[in-house]
Coordinates of C-alpha atoms in Angstrom, one line a residue:
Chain A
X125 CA 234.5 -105.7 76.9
X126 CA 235.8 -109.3 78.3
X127 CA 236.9 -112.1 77.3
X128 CA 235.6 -114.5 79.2
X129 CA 232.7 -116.1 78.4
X130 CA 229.1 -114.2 79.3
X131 CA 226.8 -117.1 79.1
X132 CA 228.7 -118.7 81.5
X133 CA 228.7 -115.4 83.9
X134 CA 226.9 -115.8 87.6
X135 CA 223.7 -113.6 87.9
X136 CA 223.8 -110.3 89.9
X137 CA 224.0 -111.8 94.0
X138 CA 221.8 -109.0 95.3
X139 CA 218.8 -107.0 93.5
X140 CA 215.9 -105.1 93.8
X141 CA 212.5 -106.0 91.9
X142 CA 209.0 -104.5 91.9
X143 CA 206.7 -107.0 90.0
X144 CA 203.2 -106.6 88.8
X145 CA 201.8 -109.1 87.8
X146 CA 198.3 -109.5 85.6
X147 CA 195.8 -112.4 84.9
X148 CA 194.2 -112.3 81.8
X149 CA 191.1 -114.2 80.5
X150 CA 189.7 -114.0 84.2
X151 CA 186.0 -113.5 84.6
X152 CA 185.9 -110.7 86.4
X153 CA 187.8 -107.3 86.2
X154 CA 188.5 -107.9 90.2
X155 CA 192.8 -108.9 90.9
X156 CA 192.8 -108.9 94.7
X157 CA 192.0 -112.5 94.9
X158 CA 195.4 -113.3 92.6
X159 CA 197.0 -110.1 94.7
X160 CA 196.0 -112.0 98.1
X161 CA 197.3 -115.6 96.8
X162 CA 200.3 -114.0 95.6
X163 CA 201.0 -112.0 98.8
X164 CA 200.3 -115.8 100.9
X165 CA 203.7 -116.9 98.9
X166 CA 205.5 -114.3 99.3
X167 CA 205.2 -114.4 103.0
X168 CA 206.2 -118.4 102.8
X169 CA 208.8 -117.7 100.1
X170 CA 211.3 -115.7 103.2
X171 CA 212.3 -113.0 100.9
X172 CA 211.9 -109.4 101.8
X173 CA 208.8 -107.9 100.2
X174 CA 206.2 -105.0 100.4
X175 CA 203.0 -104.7 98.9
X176 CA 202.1 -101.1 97.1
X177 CA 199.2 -100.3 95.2
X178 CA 200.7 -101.0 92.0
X179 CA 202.6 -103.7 92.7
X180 CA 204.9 -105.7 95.2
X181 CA 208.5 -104.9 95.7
X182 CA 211.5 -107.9 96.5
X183 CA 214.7 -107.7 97.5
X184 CA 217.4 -110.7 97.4
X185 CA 219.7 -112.1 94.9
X186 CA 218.9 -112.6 91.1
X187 CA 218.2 -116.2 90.9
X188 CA 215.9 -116.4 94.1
X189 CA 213.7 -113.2 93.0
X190 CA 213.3 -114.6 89.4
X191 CA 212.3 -117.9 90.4
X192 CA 209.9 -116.5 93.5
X193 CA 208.0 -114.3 90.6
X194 CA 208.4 -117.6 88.5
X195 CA 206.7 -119.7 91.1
X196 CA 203.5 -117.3 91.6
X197 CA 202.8 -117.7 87.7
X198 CA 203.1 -121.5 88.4
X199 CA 201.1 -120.9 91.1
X200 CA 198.6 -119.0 89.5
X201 CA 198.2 -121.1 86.1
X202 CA 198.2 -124.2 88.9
X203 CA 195.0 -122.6 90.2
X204 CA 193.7 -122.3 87.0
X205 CA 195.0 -118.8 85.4
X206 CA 195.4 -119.7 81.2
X207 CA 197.7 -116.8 80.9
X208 CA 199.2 -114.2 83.0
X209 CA 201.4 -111.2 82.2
X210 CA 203.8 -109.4 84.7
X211 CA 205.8 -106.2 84.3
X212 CA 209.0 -106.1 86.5
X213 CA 211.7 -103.4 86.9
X214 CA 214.8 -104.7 88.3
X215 CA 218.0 -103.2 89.6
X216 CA 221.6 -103.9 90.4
X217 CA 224.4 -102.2 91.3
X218 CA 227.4 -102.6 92.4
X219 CA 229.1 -99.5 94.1
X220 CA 227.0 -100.4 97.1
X221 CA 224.5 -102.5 99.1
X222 CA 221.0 -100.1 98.8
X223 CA 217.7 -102.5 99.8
X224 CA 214.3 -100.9 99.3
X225 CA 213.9 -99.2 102.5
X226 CA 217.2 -97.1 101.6
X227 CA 215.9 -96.0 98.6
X228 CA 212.9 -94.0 100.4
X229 CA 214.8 -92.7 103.1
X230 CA 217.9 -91.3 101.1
X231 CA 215.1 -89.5 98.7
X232 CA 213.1 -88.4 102.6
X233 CA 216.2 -86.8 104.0
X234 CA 216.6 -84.4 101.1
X235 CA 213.1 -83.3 100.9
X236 CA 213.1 -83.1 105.4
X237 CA 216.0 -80.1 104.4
X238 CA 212.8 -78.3 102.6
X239 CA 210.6 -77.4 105.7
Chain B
X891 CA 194.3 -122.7 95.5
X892 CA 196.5 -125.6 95.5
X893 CA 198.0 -127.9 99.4
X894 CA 201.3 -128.2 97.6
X895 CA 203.5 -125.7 99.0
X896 CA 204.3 -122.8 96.3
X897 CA 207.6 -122.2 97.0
X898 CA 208.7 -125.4 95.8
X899 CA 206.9 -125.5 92.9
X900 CA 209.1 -125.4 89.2
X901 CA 208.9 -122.0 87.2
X902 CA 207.2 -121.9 83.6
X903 CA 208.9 -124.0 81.0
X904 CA 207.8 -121.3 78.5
X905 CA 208.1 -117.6 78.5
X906 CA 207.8 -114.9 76.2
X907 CA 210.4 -111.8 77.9
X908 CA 210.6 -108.5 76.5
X909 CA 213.1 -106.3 78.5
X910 CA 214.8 -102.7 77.9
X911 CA 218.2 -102.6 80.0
X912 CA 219.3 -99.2 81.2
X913 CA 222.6 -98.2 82.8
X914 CA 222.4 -95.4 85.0
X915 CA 225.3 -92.8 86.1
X916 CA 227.2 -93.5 82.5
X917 CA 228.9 -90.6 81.2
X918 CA 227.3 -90.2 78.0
X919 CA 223.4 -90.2 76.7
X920 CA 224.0 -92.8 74.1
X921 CA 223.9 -96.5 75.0
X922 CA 223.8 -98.1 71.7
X923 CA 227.1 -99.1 73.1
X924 CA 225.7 -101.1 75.8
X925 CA 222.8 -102.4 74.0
X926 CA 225.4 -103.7 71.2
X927 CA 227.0 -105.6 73.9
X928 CA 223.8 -107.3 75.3
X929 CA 222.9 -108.3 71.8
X930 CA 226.4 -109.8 71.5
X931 CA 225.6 -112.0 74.4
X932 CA 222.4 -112.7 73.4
X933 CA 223.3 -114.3 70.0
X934 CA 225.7 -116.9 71.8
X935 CA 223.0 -117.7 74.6
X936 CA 221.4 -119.9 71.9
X937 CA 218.0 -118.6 72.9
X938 CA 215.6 -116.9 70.3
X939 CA 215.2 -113.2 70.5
X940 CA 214.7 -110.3 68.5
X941 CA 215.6 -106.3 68.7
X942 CA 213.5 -104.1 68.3
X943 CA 214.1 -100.2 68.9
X944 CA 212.3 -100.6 72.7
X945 CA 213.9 -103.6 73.9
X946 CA 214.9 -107.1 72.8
X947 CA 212.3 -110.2 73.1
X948 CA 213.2 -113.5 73.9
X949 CA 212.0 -117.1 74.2
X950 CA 212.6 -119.7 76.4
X951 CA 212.1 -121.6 79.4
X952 CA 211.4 -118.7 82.6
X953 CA 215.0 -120.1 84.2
X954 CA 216.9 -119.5 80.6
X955 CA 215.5 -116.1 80.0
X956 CA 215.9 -114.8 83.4
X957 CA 219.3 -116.4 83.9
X958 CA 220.5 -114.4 80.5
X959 CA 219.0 -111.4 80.9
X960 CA 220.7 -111.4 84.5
X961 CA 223.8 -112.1 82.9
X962 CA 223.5 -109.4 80.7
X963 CA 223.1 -107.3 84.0
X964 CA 226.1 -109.0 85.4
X965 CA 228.4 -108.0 81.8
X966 CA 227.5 -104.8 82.3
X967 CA 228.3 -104.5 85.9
X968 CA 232.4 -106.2 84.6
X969 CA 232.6 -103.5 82.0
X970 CA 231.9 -100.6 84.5
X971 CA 228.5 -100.1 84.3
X972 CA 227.5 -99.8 88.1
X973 CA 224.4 -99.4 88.4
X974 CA 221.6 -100.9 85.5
X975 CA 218.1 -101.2 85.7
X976 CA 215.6 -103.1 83.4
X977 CA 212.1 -103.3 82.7
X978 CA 210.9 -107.0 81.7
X979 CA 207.2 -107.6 80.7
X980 CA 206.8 -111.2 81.0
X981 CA 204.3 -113.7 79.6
X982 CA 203.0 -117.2 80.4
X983 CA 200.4 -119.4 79.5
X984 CA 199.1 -123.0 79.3
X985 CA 196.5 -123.3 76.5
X986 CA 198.8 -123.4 74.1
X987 CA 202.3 -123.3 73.0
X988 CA 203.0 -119.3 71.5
X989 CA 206.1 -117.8 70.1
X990 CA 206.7 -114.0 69.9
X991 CA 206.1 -114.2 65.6
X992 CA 202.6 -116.1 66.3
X993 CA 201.7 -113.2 68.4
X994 CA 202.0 -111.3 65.3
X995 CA 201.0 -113.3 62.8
X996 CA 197.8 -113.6 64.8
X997 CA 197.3 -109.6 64.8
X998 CA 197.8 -109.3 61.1
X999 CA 195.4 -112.2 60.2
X1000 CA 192.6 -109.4 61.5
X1001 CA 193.8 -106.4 60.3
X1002 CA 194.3 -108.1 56.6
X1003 CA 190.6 -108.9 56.9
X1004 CA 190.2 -104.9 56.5
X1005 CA 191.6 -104.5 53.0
Chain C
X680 CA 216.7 -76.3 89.8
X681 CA 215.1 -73.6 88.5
X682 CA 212.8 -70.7 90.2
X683 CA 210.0 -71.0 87.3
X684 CA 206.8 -73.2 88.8
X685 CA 207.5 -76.7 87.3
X686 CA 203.5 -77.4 87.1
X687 CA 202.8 -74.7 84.8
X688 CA 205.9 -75.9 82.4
X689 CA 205.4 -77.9 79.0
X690 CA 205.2 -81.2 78.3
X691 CA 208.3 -82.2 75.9
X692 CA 207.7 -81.8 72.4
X693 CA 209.1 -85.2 70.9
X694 CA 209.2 -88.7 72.4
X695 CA 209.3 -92.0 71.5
X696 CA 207.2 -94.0 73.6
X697 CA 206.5 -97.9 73.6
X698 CA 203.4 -99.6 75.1
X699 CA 201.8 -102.8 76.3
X700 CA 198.1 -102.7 76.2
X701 CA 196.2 -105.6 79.0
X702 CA 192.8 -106.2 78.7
X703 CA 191.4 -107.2 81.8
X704 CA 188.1 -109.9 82.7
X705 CA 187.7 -110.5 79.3
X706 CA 186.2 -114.1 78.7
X707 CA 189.1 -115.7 76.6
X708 CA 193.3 -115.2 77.2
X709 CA 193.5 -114.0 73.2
X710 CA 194.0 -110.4 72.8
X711 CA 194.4 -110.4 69.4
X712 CA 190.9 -109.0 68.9
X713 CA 192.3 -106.1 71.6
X714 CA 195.6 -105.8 69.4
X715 CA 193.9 -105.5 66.1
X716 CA 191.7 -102.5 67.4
X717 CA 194.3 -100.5 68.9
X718 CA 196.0 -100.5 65.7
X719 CA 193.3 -99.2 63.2
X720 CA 193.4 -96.7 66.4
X721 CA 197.0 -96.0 65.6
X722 CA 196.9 -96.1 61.6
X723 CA 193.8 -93.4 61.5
X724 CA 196.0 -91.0 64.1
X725 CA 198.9 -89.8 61.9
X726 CA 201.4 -90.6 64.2
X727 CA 204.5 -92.6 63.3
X728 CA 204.0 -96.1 64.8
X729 CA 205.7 -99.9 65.3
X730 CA 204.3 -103.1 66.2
X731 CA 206.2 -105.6 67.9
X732 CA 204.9 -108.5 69.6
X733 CA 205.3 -107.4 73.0
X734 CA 204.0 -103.8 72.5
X735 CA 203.4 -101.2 70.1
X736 CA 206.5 -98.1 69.2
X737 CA 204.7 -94.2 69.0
X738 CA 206.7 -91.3 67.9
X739 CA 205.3 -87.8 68.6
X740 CA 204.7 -84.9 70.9
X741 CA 204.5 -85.9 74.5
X742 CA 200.7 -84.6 74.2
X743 CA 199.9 -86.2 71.1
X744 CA 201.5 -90.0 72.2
X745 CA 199.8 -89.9 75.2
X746 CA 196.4 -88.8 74.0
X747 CA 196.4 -91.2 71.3
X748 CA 197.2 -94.0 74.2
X749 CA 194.4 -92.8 76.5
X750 CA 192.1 -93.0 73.4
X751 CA 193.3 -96.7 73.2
X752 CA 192.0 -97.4 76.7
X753 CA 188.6 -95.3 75.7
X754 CA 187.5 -97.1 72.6
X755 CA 188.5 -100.5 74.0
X756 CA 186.1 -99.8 77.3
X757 CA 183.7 -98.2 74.7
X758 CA 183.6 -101.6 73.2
X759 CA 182.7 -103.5 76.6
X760 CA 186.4 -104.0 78.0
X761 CA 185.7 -102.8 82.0
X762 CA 189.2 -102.8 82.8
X763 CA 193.1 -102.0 81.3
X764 CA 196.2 -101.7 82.7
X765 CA 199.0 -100.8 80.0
X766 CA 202.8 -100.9 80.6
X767 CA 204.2 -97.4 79.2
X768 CA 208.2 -97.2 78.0
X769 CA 208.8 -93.5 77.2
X770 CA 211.6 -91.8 76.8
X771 CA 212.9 -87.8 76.1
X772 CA 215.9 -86.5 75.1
X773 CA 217.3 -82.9 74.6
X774 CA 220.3 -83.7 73.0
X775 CA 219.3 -84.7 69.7
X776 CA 216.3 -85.7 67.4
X777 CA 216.6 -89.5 67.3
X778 CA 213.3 -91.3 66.2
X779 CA 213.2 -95.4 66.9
X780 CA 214.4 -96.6 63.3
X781 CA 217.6 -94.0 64.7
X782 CA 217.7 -95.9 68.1
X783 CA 217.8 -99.3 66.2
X784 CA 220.5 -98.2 63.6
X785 CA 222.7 -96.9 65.7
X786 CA 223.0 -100.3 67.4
X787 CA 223.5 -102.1 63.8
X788 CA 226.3 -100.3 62.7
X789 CA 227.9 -101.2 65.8
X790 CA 226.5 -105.2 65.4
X791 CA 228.2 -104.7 61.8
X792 CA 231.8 -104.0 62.7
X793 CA 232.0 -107.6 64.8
X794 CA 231.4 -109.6 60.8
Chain D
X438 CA 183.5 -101.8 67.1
X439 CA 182.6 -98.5 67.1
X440 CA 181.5 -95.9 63.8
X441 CA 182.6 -93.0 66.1
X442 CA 186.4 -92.0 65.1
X443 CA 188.4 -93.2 68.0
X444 CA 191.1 -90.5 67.3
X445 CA 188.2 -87.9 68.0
X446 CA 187.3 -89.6 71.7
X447 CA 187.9 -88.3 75.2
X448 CA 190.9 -89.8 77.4
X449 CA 189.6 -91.6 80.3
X450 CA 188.1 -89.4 83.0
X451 CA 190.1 -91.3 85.6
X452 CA 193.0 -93.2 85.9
X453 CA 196.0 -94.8 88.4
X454 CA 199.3 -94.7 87.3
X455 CA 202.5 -95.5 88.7
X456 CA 205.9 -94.4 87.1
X457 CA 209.5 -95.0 87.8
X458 CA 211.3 -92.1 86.1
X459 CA 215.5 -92.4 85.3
X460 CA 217.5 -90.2 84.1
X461 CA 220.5 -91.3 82.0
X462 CA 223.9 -89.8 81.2
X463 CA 224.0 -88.4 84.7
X464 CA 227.3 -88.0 86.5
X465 CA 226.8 -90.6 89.3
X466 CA 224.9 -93.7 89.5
X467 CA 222.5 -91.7 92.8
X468 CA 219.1 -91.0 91.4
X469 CA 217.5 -89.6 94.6
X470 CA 218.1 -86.2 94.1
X471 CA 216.0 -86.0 90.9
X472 CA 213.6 -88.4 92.7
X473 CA 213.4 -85.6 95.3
X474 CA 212.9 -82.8 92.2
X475 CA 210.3 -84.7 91.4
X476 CA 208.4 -85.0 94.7
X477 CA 208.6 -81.6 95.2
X478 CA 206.5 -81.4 91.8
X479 CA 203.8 -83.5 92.4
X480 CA 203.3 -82.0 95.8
X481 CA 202.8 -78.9 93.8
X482 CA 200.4 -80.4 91.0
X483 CA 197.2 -81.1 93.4
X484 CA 197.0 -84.5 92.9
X485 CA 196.9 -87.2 94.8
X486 CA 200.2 -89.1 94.6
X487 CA 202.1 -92.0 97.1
X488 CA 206.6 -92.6 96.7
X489 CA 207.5 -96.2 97.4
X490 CA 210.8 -97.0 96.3
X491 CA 210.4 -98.3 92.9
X492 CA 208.3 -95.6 91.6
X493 CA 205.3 -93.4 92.8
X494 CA 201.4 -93.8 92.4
X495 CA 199.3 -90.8 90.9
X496 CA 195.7 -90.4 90.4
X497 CA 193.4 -88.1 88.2
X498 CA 192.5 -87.9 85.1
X499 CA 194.2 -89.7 82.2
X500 CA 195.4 -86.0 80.8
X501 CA 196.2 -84.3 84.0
X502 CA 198.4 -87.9 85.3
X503 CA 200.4 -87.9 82.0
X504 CA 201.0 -84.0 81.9
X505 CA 202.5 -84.0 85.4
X506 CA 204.6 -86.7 84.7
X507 CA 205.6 -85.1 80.8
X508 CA 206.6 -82.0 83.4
X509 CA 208.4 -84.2 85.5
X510 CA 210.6 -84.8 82.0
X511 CA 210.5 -81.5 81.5
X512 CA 211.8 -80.2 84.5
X513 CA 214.6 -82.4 84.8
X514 CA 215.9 -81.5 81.4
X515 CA 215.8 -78.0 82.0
X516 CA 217.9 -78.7 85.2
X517 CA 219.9 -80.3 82.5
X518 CA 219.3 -83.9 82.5
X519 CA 219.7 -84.5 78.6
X520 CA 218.1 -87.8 78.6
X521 CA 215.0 -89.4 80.3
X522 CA 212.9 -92.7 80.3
X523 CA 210.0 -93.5 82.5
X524 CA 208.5 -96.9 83.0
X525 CA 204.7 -96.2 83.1
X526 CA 202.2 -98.5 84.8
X527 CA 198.9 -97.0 84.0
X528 CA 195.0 -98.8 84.8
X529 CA 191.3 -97.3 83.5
X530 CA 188.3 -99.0 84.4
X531 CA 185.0 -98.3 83.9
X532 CA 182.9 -100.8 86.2
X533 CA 183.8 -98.9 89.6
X534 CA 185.7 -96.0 90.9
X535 CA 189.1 -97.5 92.5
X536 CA 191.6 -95.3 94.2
X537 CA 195.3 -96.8 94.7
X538 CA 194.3 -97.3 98.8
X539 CA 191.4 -99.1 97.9
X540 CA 192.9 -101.8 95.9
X541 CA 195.6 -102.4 99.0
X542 CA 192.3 -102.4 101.4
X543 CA 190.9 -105.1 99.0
X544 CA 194.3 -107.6 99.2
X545 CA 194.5 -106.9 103.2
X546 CA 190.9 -107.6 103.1
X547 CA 191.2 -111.0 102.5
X548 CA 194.9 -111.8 103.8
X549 CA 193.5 -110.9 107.0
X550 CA 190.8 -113.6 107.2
X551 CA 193.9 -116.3 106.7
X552 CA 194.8 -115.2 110.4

């Protein structure tokens, strides 16, 4: 425990954050066209991302992530989305500097030892 | 879809954030220890939240709640912790202002209307 | 790592899981409605549930928590809803029996000791 | 509403779900060789499955998807991981039949017309 202060603590300066994100009270069961417009700022927003099939994983620090997941609900309710609902899994760490693409390949090189 | 560029625009002013903090590579199972800590910083934040034995929710503006549950991250990290993951399931909207009791209350109305 | 083939093990016999139910295309944003259903669902299963406002705790066999969740998703598409996407929390441990009310009192006694 | 007893009712015949699994209590803070126990159990399971690096896709049927990842638990704790939680992401729908590459094709789709 410490004493200093938490609420006056910086956020984590590098993370990792797969987001999915959900429109609800659309009229049609169909999210690609939300998917797509969220994809367009992702691209603009310079941030390291990649699409999956269940949702789109970011990689920078705290504050920028947050407030790029922040802007595509803006976004989103801008173009007319009432409500919108997105689960996100975030990491830190701090014994060493891992970004998404390090993730796969540490998990890779144990299973390559299996052929 | 909107000419203003997205990546500019401000996040939510209102969000409902429900998140379960996990530190990983801790010596022991247990991590009431940890969550007693978060809660801890939680109560001086001056935001409203609320335990519950998945997670804690919390209300706010999106900046706020991400900022504290990022500094909960960042505690963690200065007590030792060094490597922490959370899940966050995050809601906006813009018909109408909607607290994390009114969400309730709106669930019981209907089920009262079974008795 | 064991020699026995993992796909023929069983499923763990306790766990307390917590879920987030999304209806999705439905004409309005309220999920009440949604909400209300899924826990006359819950009440007439026998298992040992909480709701919260961002989800909804289960305690039970691994089988028996998630068939009652998949039963969730049936009746609702039963009742018109095309699609659902639900956020799943669960968790298993070996070391001890500890049901959700457990989780949360552990953490209050520690809470108790800062008064 | 149905007069059918939803506790009776099938699971969904079909379902895409995407799980991040983390085990707790473990000596270190590295989570890839569990991620890589788990790999080689899906591979065995028959179903179709895809590793990104904040979780991995499944698809199937609602009770063969949440069996293989209640023996993904399973296993782990019998290679003596005392404590588990997963983050489950898991979609039904009933209007068409979606695979996790279709959705993708869907967003591309439409991002491509943008060039």
């Amino acid at each position: 425990m410490s004493d200093s202060n938490p609420t006056e603590m910086a956020t984590p300066p590098s993370c990792t954050a797969d987001f999915c994100l959900i429109p609800i009270g659309t009229p049609t069961a169909s999210l690609s066209k939300e998917v797509a417009e969220v994809q367009r700022l992702l691209k603009k927003s310079g941030l390291k991302y990649s699409m999956h099939s269940a949702g789109t994983t970011l990689e920078g620090s705290w504050d920028d992530v947050m407030r790029c997941i922040g802007q595509c609900h803006s976004m989103l309710h801008q173009n007319g989305v009432v409500r919108i609902q997105s689960d996100i899994r975030i990491g830190t760490r701090t014994d060493k500097k891992q970004g998404f693409q390090d993730k796969i390949d540490a998990v890779v090189r144990l299973l390559e030892k299996d052929a």
